[in-house]
């Protein structure tokens, strides 16, 4: 019993399994909370999503859908992971710095947390349980 406990508790963490689970959970949360609602009601999204850079509401909406759906799926599968995470970070940081900068902390926390999470993924990469590892290593 004690040796089993040592294997579970003291065993060196498998970083690649951790990255896989972390990637899937983070991308799934982004997709569920922000991607699918925008994708399923594009017209309402165009009316709702701000245009802080002046490219137009349609462009801003499609960029948000691209990052929250396509890039999130790429991160989940570990395909072009760092590239996809970078795009997600551009959206979350622009939301924080251009839209929510003067909002209360409980509004700012979502883009801050997503920026940290996907920044970590961009830094660490996808790990060996990914399409990146299969195709590019």
Backbone as CSV, one residue per row, in Angstrom:
resi,resn,N_x,N_y,N_z,CA_x,CA_y,CA_z,C_x,C_y,C_z
1,UNK,0.824,-1.191,0.000,0.000,0.000,0.000,0.870,1.258,0.000
2,UNK,1.921,1.241,0.798,2.787,2.408,0.907,3.510,2.683,-0.412
3,UNK,3.921,1.621,-1.122,4.615,1.842,-2.391,3.659,2.438,-3.439
4,UNK,2.407,2.034,-3.410,1.429,2.613,-4.309,1.218,4.088,-3.995
5,UNK,1.150,4.418,-2.712,0.988,5.806,-2.293,2.188,6.641,-2.725
6,UNK,3.387,6.095,-2.600,4.586,6.814,-3.039,4.550,7.073,-4.547
7,UNK,4.087,6.068,-5.309,4.013,6.236,-6.757,3.032,7.343,-7.136
8,UNK,1.940,7.434,-6.405,0.909,8.425,-6.721,1.315,9.809,-6.248
9,UNK,1.776,9.917,-5.010,2.023,11.219,-4.396,3.402,11.762,-4.724
10,UNK,4.409,10.947,-4.663,5.788,11.408,-4.777,6.286,11.361,-6.221
11,UNK,5.618,10.632,-7.075,6.036,10.462,-8.458,6.190,11.809,-9.161
12,UNK,7.217,11.894,-9.986,7.429,13.120,-10.772,6.238,13.325,-11.699
13,UNK,5.743,14.532,-11.742,4.586,14.844,-12.575,4.931,14.660,-14.050
14,UNK,4.003,14.129,-14.806,4.171,13.993,-16.242,3.727,15.308,-16.887
15,UNK,4.694,16.115,-17.255,4.424,17.443,-17.799,3.592,17.364,-19.071
16,UNK,3.863,16.395,-19.916,3.138,16.298,-21.179,1.664,15.965,-20.973
17,UNK,1.363,15.113,-20.004,-0.038,14.826,-19.687,-0.690,16.078,-19.108
18,UNK,0.026,16.785,-18.249,-0.488,18.027,-17.687,-0.789,19.059,-18.760
19,UNK,0.111,19.204,-19.725,-0.116,20.152,-20.824,-1.322,19.748,-21.666
20,UNK,-1.470,18.459,-21.911,-2.615,17.982,-22.674,-3.924,18.327,-21.974
21,UNK,-4.025,17.994,-20.712,-5.250,18.261,-19.953,-5.492,19.764,-19.854
22,UNK,-4.444,20.520,-19.553,-4.565,21.973,-19.424,-5.032,22.611,-20.724
23,UNK,-4.428,22.196,-21.841,-4.803,22.720,-23.159,-6.270,22.445,-23.473
24,UNK,-6.690,21.218,-23.251,-8.063,20.829,-23.583,-9.066,21.580,-22.705
25,UNK,-8.789,21.663,-21.410,-9.723,22.354,-20.511,-9.787,23.851,-20.795
26,UNK,-8.640,24.482,-21.024,-8.614,25.926,-21.297,-9.319,26.231,-22.621
27,UNK,-8.988,25.485,-23.648,-9.604,25.719,-24.955,-11.096,25.405,-24.916
28,UNK,-11.467,24.348,-24.210,-12.890,24.005,-24.080,-13.674,25.094,-23.374
29,UNK,-13.097,25.660,-22.322,-13.771,26.747,-21.598,-13.949,27.967,-22.492
30,UNK,-12.903,28.330,-23.239,-12.989,29.477,-24.143,-14.028,29.231,-25.236
31,UNK,-14.001,28.054,-25.806,-14.934,27.704,-26.871,-16.381,27.728,-26.373
32,UNK,-16.617,27.131,-25.217,-17.982,27.046,-24.688,-18.525,28.412,-24.264
33,UNK,-17.727,29.183,-23.552,-18.211,30.448,-22.994,-18.205,31.592,-23.994
34,UNK,-17.262,31.596,-24.931,-17.105,32.760,-25.807,-17.211,32.438,-27.288
35,UNK,-16.767,31.271,-27.706,-16.755,30.945,-29.127,-18.094,30.528,-29.690
36,UNK,-18.682,29.483,-29.118,-19.938,28.972,-29.658,-21.084,29.978,-29.605
37,UNK,-21.238,30.723,-28.501,-22.316,31.725,-28.515,-22.172,32.749,-29.645
38,UNK,-20.949,33.172,-29.935,-20.726,34.123,-31.038,-21.014,33.467,-32.384
39,UNK,-20.552,32.242,-32.536,-20.723,31.521,-33.792,-22.193,31.223,-34.069
40,UNK,-22.943,30.895,-33.043,-24.345,30.520,-33.229,-25.277,31.704,-33.449
41,UNK,-24.825,32.906,-33.127,-25.644,34.095,-33.359,-24.740,35.240,-33.833
42,UNK,-24.279,35.120,-35.047,-23.312,36.072,-35.590,-23.879,37.492,-35.653
43,UNK,-25.134,37.628,-36.060,-25.714,38.965,-36.186,-25.782,39.680,-34.841
44,UNK,-26.179,38.967,-33.805,-26.199,39.575,-32.467,-24.779,39.903,-32.018
45,UNK,-23.828,39.065,-32.390,-22.431,39.310,-32.027,-21.912,40.570,-32.699
46,UNK,-22.259,40.758,-33.969,-21.825,41.965,-34.690,-22.354,43.212,-33.989
47,UNK,-23.587,43.137,-33.527,-24.194,44.292,-32.850,-23.599,44.520,-31.463
48,UNK,-23.083,43.472,-30.841,-22.623,43.541,-29.449,-21.116,43.783,-29.302
49,UNK,-20.318,43.208,-30.181,-18.857,43.248,-30.024,-18.332,44.633,-30.383
50,UNK,-17.549,45.236,-29.491,-16.981,46.561,-29.773,-15.949,46.512,-30.903
51,UNK,-15.660,47.662,-31.448,-14.681,47.802,-32.529,-13.606,48.801,-32.101
52,UNK,-12.727,48.421,-31.174,-11.784,49.391,-30.609,-10.702,49.863,-31.578
53,UNK,-10.426,49.099,-32.613,-9.354,49.472,-33.537,-9.871,50.120,-34.816
54,UNK,-11.190,50.214,-34.965,-11.767,50.891,-36.108,-11.803,50.080,-37.394
55,UNK,-11.719,48.763,-37.303,-11.786,47.918,-38.499,-13.219,47.585,-38.904
56,UNK,-14.162,47.915,-38.049,-15.560,47.603,-38.311,-16.051,46.467,-37.433
57,UNK,-17.323,46.516,-37.117,-17.915,45.509,-36.244,-17.886,44.111,-36.832
58,UNK,-18.046,44.026,-38.148,-18.034,42.710,-38.797,-16.651,42.069,-38.678
59,UNK,-15.609,42.842,-38.974,-14.247,42.310,-38.841,-13.971,41.894,-37.400
60,UNK,-14.319,42.748,-36.449,-14.066,42.449,-35.038,-14.779,41.172,-34.612
61,UNK,-15.998,40.992,-35.091,-16.758,39.786,-34.746,-16.120,38.547,-35.354
62,UNK,-15.769,38.612,-36.618,-15.157,37.446,-37.253,-13.775,37.142,-36.665
63,UNK,-13.050,38.156,-36.267,-11.768,37.919,-35.591,-12.008,37.237,-34.244
64,UNK,-13.019,37.703,-33.514,-13.344,37.075,-32.229,-13.772,35.622,-32.435
65,UNK,-14.565,35.359,-33.462,-14.980,33.979,-33.750,-13.780,33.141,-34.158
66,UNK,-12.921,33.688,-34.998,-11.706,32.969,-35.403,-10.868,32.570,-34.183
67,UNK,-10.630,33.513,-33.283,-9.786,33.206,-32.129,-10.494,32.297,-31.133
68,UNK,-11.767,32.557,-30.862,-12.484,31.808,-29.837,-12.966,30.437,-30.295
69,UNK,-12.994,30.207,-31.605,-13.423,28.898,-32.112,-12.250,28.180,-32.785
70,UNK,-11.754,28.723,-33.879,-10.707,28.046,-34.655,-9.418,27.918,-33.845
71,UNK,-8.965,29.028,-33.268,-7.717,28.975,-32.494,-7.877,28.121,-31.232
72,UNK,-9.050,28.181,-30.604,-9.287,27.342,-29.425,-9.224,25.862,-29.802
73,UNK,-9.805,25.488,-30.933,-9.735,24.089,-31.388,-8.292,23.690,-31.716
74,UNK,-7.547,24.601,-32.332,-6.130,24.322,-32.613,-5.358,24.065,-31.320
75,UNK,-5.606,24.884,-30.306,-4.936,24.681,-29.018,-5.353,23.344,-28.410
76,UNK,-6.636,23.026,-28.439,-7.111,21.766,-27.848,-6.446,20.568,-28.505
77,UNK,-6.313,20.593,-29.824,-5.691,19.478,-30.532,-4.165,19.589,-30.575
78,UNK,-3.642,20.696,-30.129,-2.202,20.878,-30.157,-1.676,21.071,-31.562
79,UNK,-2.406,21.792,-32.376,-2.002,22.059,-33.759,-1.688,23.535,-33.929
80,UNK,-0.462,23.849,-34.303,-0.001,25.239,-34.386,-0.306,25.964,-33.072
81,UNK,-0.007,25.300,-31.994,-0.445,25.711,-30.664,0.043,27.093,-30.271
82,UNK,1.315,27.339,-30.398,1.848,28.647,-29.992,1.268,29.767,-30.847
83,UNK,1.146,29.522,-32.127,0.570,30.488,-33.057,-0.887,30.782,-32.677
84,UNK,-1.673,29.735,-32.446,-3.084,29.899,-32.083,-3.225,30.599,-30.728
85,UNK,-2.393,30.230,-29.768,-2.444,30.868,-28.452,-2.092,32.348,-28.558
86,UNK,-1.166,32.674,-29.431,-0.811,34.079,-29.646,-2.024,34.885,-30.131
87,UNK,-2.772,34.346,-31.084,-3.969,35.042,-31.569,-4.994,35.225,-30.459
88,UNK,-5.164,34.204,-29.639,-6.100,34.317,-28.517,-5.647,35.427,-27.571
89,UNK,-4.360,35.488,-27.303,-3.821,36.526,-26.416,-4.051,37.920,-27.005
90,UNK,-3.914,38.067,-28.325,-4.159,39.387,-28.918,-5.596,39.832,-28.671
91,UNK,-6.527,38.898,-28.725,-7.931,39.246,-28.490,-8.173,39.552,-27.013
92,UNK,-7.656,38.709,-26.126,-7.925,38.913,-24.696,-7.245,40.172,-24.173
93,UNK,-6.034,40.429,-24.610,-5.353,41.648,-24.154,-5.966,42.910,-24.755
94,UNK,-6.405,42.835,-26.007,-7.071,44.017,-26.567,-8.387,44.262,-25.845
95,UNK,-9.085,43.193,-25.489,-10.304,43.359,-24.705,-10.022,43.999,-23.359
96,UNK,-8.944,43.578,-22.736,-8.576,44.137,-21.432,-8.116,45.588,-21.566
97,UNK,-7.168,45.839,-22.442,-6.512,47.151,-22.504,-7.299,48.205,-23.274
98,UNK,-8.151,47.787,-24.206,-8.884,48.753,-25.009,-10.362,48.873,-24.635
99,UNK,-10.909,47.861,-24.041,-12.338,47.873,-23.721,-12.581,47.941,-22.211
100,UNK,-11.870,47.125,-21.446,-12.180,46.960,-20.019,-11.154,47.575,-19.072
101,UNK,-10.283,48.423,-19.575,-9.200,48.962,-18.748,-9.696,49.687,-17.501
102,UNK,-10.776,50.403,-17.609,-11.273,51.186,-16.471,-12.474,50.530,-15.792
103,UNK,-12.768,49.297,-16.166,-13.869,48.567,-15.543,-13.420,48.000,-14.194
104,UNK,-14.375,47.581,-13.368,-14.013,46.972,-12.083,-13.276,45.643,-12.279
105,UNK,-12.595,45.216,-11.250,-11.772,44.000,-11.298,-12.580,42.767,-11.684
106,UNK,-13.839,42.689,-11.259,-14.627,41.504,-11.582,-14.994,41.427,-13.065
107,UNK,-14.845,42.504,-13.797,-15.019,42.495,-15.254,-13.679,42.228,-15.933
108,UNK,-12.609,42.766,-15.380,-11.270,42.595,-15.953,-10.713,41.184,-15.765
109,UNK,-11.219,40.458,-14.776,-10.587,39.184,-14.450,-10.651,38.166,-15.583
110,UNK,-11.725,38.156,-16.354,-11.829,37.165,-17.435,-10.736,37.356,-18.490
111,UNK,-10.565,38.543,-19.065,-9.480,38.661,-20.046,-8.090,38.500,-19.424
112,UNK,-7.925,38.880,-18.166,-6.621,38.684,-17.506,-6.323,37.195,-17.370
113,UNK,-7.295,36.446,-16.884,-7.080,35.008,-16.673,-6.837,34.303,-17.998
114,UNK,-7.651,34.597,-19.016,-7.424,33.970,-20.326,-6.056,34.358,-20.891
115,UNK,-5.628,35.593,-20.700,-4.304,36.010,-21.189,-3.195,35.232,-20.493
116,UNK,-3.319,35.059,-19.185,-2.322,34.288,-18.435,-2.302,32.832,-18.889
117,UNK,-3.476,32.238,-18.989,-3.587,30.818,-19.361,-3.006,30.573,-20.754
118,UNK,-3.430,31.374,-21.720,-2.946,31.134,-23.078,-1.518,31.650,-23.272
119,UNK,-1.080,32.593,-22.453,0.334,32.967,-22.432,1.198,31.804,-21.962
120,UNK,0.727,31.111,-20.944,1.436,29.926,-20.442,1.495,28.844,-21.519
121,UNK,0.381,28.629,-22.201,0.355,27.629,-23.272,1.297,28.037,-24.407
122,UNK,1.304,29.317,-24.770,2.213,29.786,-25.819,3.669,29.588,-25.400
123,UNK,3.966,29.814,-24.136,5.333,29.657,-23.639,5.744,28.184,-23.602
124,UNK,4.870,27.336,-23.064,5.208,25.926,-22.869,5.100,25.093,-24.143
125,UNK,4.224,25.490,-25.037,3.964,24.669,-26.211,2.966,23.574,-25.884
126,UNK,2.753,22.694,-26.836,1.696,21.695,-26.715,2.121,20.432,-25.980
127,UNK,3.403,20.145,-25.942,3.850,18.889,-25.349,3.808,17.756,-26.362
128,UNK,4.180,16.567,-25.908,4.305,15.457,-26.858,2.976,14.830,-27.252
129,UNK,1.919,15.083,-26.507,0.610,14.557,-26.866,-0.154,15.619,-27.652
130,UNK,0.322,15.852,-28.865,-0.246,16.919,-29.694,0.037,16.644,-31.164
131,UNK,-0.706,17.329,-32.007,-0.443,17.235,-33.442,0.863,17.951,-33.793
132,UNK,1.201,18.998,-33.050,2.477,19.665,-33.279,3.636,18.678,-33.140
133,UNK,3.598,17.875,-32.100,4.680,16.909,-31.857,4.715,15.865,-32.978
134,UNK,3.540,15.437,-33.406,3.470,14.421,-34.462,3.992,14.953,-35.799
135,UNK,3.637,16.182,-36.147,3.975,16.709,-37.467,5.274,17.504,-37.531
136,UNK,5.671,18.139,-36.423,6.773,19.091,-36.490,7.994,18.729,-35.656
137,UNK,7.985,17.630,-34.972,9.159,17.262,-34.153,9.949,16.160,-34.795
